[in-house]
PDB file of C-alpha atoms in Angstrom:
ATOM      1  CA  UNK C   1     -10.469 -10.005  -9.107  1.00  0.00           C
ATOM      2  CA  UNK C   2      -9.349  -8.593 -12.023  1.00  0.00           C
ATOM      3  CA  UNK C   3      -7.289  -4.621 -12.064  1.00  0.00           C
ATOM      4  CA  UNK C   4      -7.351  -3.654  -8.196  1.00  0.00           C
ATOM      5  CA  UNK C   5      -6.402   0.279  -8.776  1.00  0.00           C
ATOM      6  CA  UNK C   6      -9.966   1.502  -8.881  1.00  0.00           C
ATOM      7  CA  UNK C   7     -10.973  -0.521  -6.407  1.00  0.00           C
ATOM      8  CA  UNK C   8      -8.137   0.322  -3.811  1.00  0.00           C
ATOM      9  CA  UNK C   9      -8.772   3.744  -4.564  1.00  0.00           C
ATOM     10  CA  UNK C  10     -12.225   3.991  -3.833  1.00  0.00           C
ATOM     11  CA  UNK C  11     -12.658   1.442  -1.049  1.00  0.00           C
ATOM     12  CA  UNK C  12      -9.759   1.069   0.949  1.00  0.00           C
ATOM     13  CA  UNK C  13      -8.950   4.586   2.802  1.00  0.00           C
ATOM     14  CA  UNK C  14     -11.016   5.684   5.121  1.00  0.00           C
ATOM     15  CA  UNK C  15     -11.374   8.500   7.806  1.00  0.00           C
ATOM     16  CA  UNK C  16     -11.398   8.024  11.509  1.00  0.00           C
ATOM     17  CA  UNK C  17     -15.026   7.853  11.527  1.00  0.00           C
ATOM     18  CA  UNK C  18     -15.042   4.801   9.360  1.00  0.00           C
ATOM     19  CA  UNK C  19     -16.306   6.745   6.107  1.00  0.00           C
ATOM     20  CA  UNK C  20     -14.907   5.709   2.695  1.00  0.00           C
ATOM     21  CA  UNK C  21     -13.537   8.424   0.760  1.00  0.00           C
ATOM     22  CA  UNK C  22     -15.002   8.198  -3.056  1.00  0.00           C
ATOM     23  CA  UNK C  23     -11.247   9.467  -4.247  1.00  0.00           C
ATOM     24  CA  UNK C  24      -8.387   9.797  -1.584  1.00  0.00           C
ATOM     25  CA  UNK C  25      -8.488  13.147  -0.445  1.00  0.00           C
ATOM     26  CA  UNK C  26      -4.669  15.086  -0.817  1.00  0.00           C
ATOM     27  CA  UNK C  27      -3.725  16.564   2.842  1.00  0.00           C
ATOM     28  CA  UNK C  28      -0.547  17.655   4.269  1.00  0.00           C
ATOM     29  CA  UNK C  29      -1.030  14.377   6.089  1.00  0.00           C
ATOM     30  CA  UNK C  30      -2.267  11.806   3.399  1.00  0.00           C
ATOM     31  CA  UNK C  31      -1.210  11.904  -0.391  1.00  0.00           C
ATOM     32  CA  UNK C  32      -1.567   9.880  -3.281  1.00  0.00           C
ATOM     33  CA  UNK C  33       0.589  10.421  -6.531  1.00  0.00           C
ATOM     34  CA  UNK C  34       2.120   8.612  -9.484  1.00  0.00           C
ATOM     35  CA  UNK C  35       5.270   6.190  -8.877  1.00  0.00           C
ATOM     36  CA  UNK C  36       6.860   3.177  -9.917  1.00  0.00           C
ATOM     37  CA  UNK C  37       4.608   3.101 -13.061  1.00  0.00           C
ATOM     38  CA  UNK C  38       1.187   3.143 -10.492  1.00  0.00           C
ATOM     39  CA  UNK C  39      -0.398   4.936  -8.005  1.00  0.00           C
ATOM     40  CA  UNK C  40       0.837   5.214  -4.436  1.00  0.00           C
ATOM     41  CA  UNK C  41      -0.597   6.612  -1.271  1.00  0.00           C
ATOM     42  CA  UNK C  42       1.477   8.341   1.652  1.00  0.00           C
ATOM     43  CA  UNK C  43       1.527   9.570   4.860  1.00  0.00           C
ATOM     44  CA  UNK C  44       3.533  12.238   6.048  1.00  0.00           C
ATOM     45  CA  UNK C  45       5.641  11.795   2.916  1.00  0.00           C
ATOM     46  CA  UNK C  46       6.287   8.270   3.421  1.00  0.00           C
ATOM     47  CA  UNK C  47       4.665   5.728   1.049  1.00  0.00           C
ATOM     48  CA  UNK C  48       2.433   3.199   2.952  1.00  0.00           C
ATOM     49  CA  UNK C  49       1.082   1.263  -0.309  1.00  0.00           C
ATOM     50  CA  UNK C  50       1.242   1.601  -4.007  1.00  0.00           C
ATOM     51  CA  UNK C  51      -0.953  -0.352  -7.088  1.00  0.00           C
ATOM     52  CA  UNK C  52       1.209  -0.799  -9.867  1.00  0.00           C
ATOM     53  CA  UNK C  53      -1.077  -2.847 -12.512  1.00  0.00           C
ATOM     54  CA  UNK C  54      -2.940  -5.684 -11.132  1.00  0.00           C
ATOM     55  CA  UNK C  55      -0.681  -5.737  -7.713  1.00  0.00           C
ATOM     56  CA  UNK C  56      -0.208  -4.410  -4.537  1.00  0.00           C
ATOM     57  CA  UNK C  57       3.272  -2.675  -3.355  1.00  0.00           C
ATOM     58  CA  UNK C  58       3.346  -2.778   0.427  1.00  0.00           C
ATOM     59  CA  UNK C  59       5.879  -1.232   2.806  1.00  0.00           C
ATOM     60  CA  UNK C  60       6.774  -3.536   5.579  1.00  0.00           C
ATOM     61  CA  UNK C  61       9.087  -3.116   8.565  1.00  0.00           C
ATOM     62  CA  UNK C  62      12.222  -5.401   8.590  1.00  0.00           C
ATOM     63  CA  UNK C  63      10.985  -7.511  11.534  1.00  0.00           C
ATOM     64  CA  UNK C  64       7.786  -8.058   9.328  1.00  0.00           C
ATOM     65  CA  UNK C  65       9.346  -9.159   6.438  1.00  0.00           C
ATOM     66  CA  UNK C  66       9.401 -12.527   6.928  1.00  0.00           C
ATOM     67  CA  UNK C  67       6.128 -13.303   7.809  1.00  0.00           C
ATOM     68  CA  UNK C  68       4.583 -11.075   5.096  1.00  0.00           C
ATOM     69  CA  UNK C  69       6.515 -13.039   2.440  1.00  0.00           C
ATOM     70  CA  UNK C  70       4.660 -16.411   3.697  1.00  0.00           C
ATOM     71  CA  UNK C  71       1.484 -14.906   2.740  1.00  0.00           C
ATOM     72  CA  UNK C  72      -0.438 -16.023  -0.336  1.00  0.00           C
ATOM     73  CA  UNK C  73       0.512 -14.128  -3.267  1.00  0.00           C
ATOM     74  CA  UNK C  74       3.358 -12.122  -1.696  1.00  0.00           C
ATOM     75  CA  UNK C  75       6.772 -11.890  -3.175  1.00  0.00           C
ATOM     76  CA  UNK C  76       9.968  -9.452  -2.609  1.00  0.00           C
ATOM     77  CA  UNK C  77       9.389  -6.301  -4.845  1.00  0.00           C
ATOM     78  CA  UNK C  78      12.131  -6.304  -7.498  1.00  0.00           C
ATOM     79  CA  UNK C  79      13.371  -3.185  -9.264  1.00  0.00           C
ATOM     80  CA  UNK C  80      15.669  -3.760 -12.350  1.00  0.00           C
ATOM     81  CA  UNK C  81      16.524  -7.154 -11.099  1.00  0.00           C
ATOM     82  CA  UNK C  82      17.297  -6.170  -7.511  1.00  0.00           C
ATOM     83  CA  UNK C  83      15.271  -6.672  -4.194  1.00  0.00           C
ATOM     84  CA  UNK C  84      14.086  -3.886  -2.303  1.00  0.00           C
ATOM     85  CA  UNK C  85      14.298  -4.020   1.237  1.00  0.00           C
ATOM     86  CA  UNK C  86      11.672  -3.123   3.060  1.00  0.00           C
ATOM     87  CA  UNK C  87       8.870  -3.517   0.207  1.00  0.00           C
ATOM     88  CA  UNK C  88       6.483  -6.741  -0.410  1.00  0.00           C
ATOM     89  CA  UNK C  89       4.177  -7.224  -3.635  1.00  0.00           C
ATOM     90  CA  UNK C  90       1.138  -8.799  -3.445  1.00  0.00           C
ATOM     91  CA  UNK C  91      -0.678 -10.553  -6.659  1.00  0.00           C
ATOM     92  CA  UNK C  92      -3.995  -8.843  -7.192  1.00  0.00           C
ATOM     93  CA  UNK C  93      -6.176 -12.088  -7.146  1.00  0.00           C
ATOM     94  CA  UNK C  94      -5.705 -12.690  -3.555  1.00  0.00           C
ATOM     95  CA  UNK C  95      -6.833  -9.656  -2.501  1.00  0.00           C
ATOM     96  CA  UNK C  96     -10.193  -9.731  -1.137  1.00  0.00           C
ATOM     97  CA  UNK C  97     -11.631  -6.905   1.643  1.00  0.00           C
ATOM     98  CA  UNK C  98     -10.313  -8.734   4.511  1.00  0.00           C
ATOM     99  CA  UNK C  99      -6.723  -9.391   2.730  1.00  0.00           C
ATOM    100  CA  UNK C 100      -6.449  -6.304   1.709  1.00  0.00           C
ATOM    101  CA  UNK C 101      -7.130  -4.701   5.086  1.00  0.00           C
ATOM    102  CA  UNK C 102      -4.448  -6.728   6.806  1.00  0.00           C
ATOM    103  CA  UNK C 103      -1.846  -5.585   4.477  1.00  0.00           C
ATOM    104  CA  UNK C 104      -2.875  -1.728   4.614  1.00  0.00           C
ATOM    105  CA  UNK C 105      -2.384  -2.319   8.362  1.00  0.00           C
ATOM    106  CA  UNK C 106       0.957  -3.792   7.475  1.00  0.00           C
ATOM    107  CA  UNK C 107       1.957  -0.912   5.608  1.00  0.00           C
ATOM    108  CA  UNK C 108       0.629   1.947   8.066  1.00  0.00           C
ATOM    109  CA  UNK C 109       2.519   0.052  11.022  1.00  0.00           C
ATOM    110  CA  UNK C 110       5.850   0.134   8.845  1.00  0.00           C
ATOM    111  CA  UNK C 111       5.259   4.024   8.076  1.00  0.00           C
ATOM    112  CA  UNK C 112       4.249   4.790  11.723  1.00  0.00           C
ATOM    113  CA  UNK C 113       7.639   4.182  12.671  1.00  0.00           C
ATOM    114  CA  UNK C 114       9.290   6.448   9.853  1.00  0.00           C
ATOM    115  CA  UNK C 115       9.879  10.562  10.106  1.00  0.00           C
ATOM    116  CA  UNK C 116       7.620  12.682   8.575  1.00  0.00           C
ATOM    117  CA  UNK C 117       9.534  13.661   5.140  1.00  0.00           C
TER     118      UNK C 117
END
């Protein structure tokens, strides 16, 4: 699929009416910022997903981790050789519209359980 970063930022973040944002709008509730050497998207201060190179970084709830890691292209997120619990990295080549939407829903579900920052 190539570099997923521009595709993610222009296609996946939709408002309640289903209209696609040409660029994610910053608001007190939804923001995007540079982190982990890429771009992350937050809701109420909590990171939902991020794009690092050609890969998607997804927050996952502890109960969903095992099932998430069983999906094609998924592996634990590692920082300096240490696995970060609650995060999964997904290879960009497995992401199409349907698969990306599933990962976004999983990230939103995990973030919804967290208090705002």
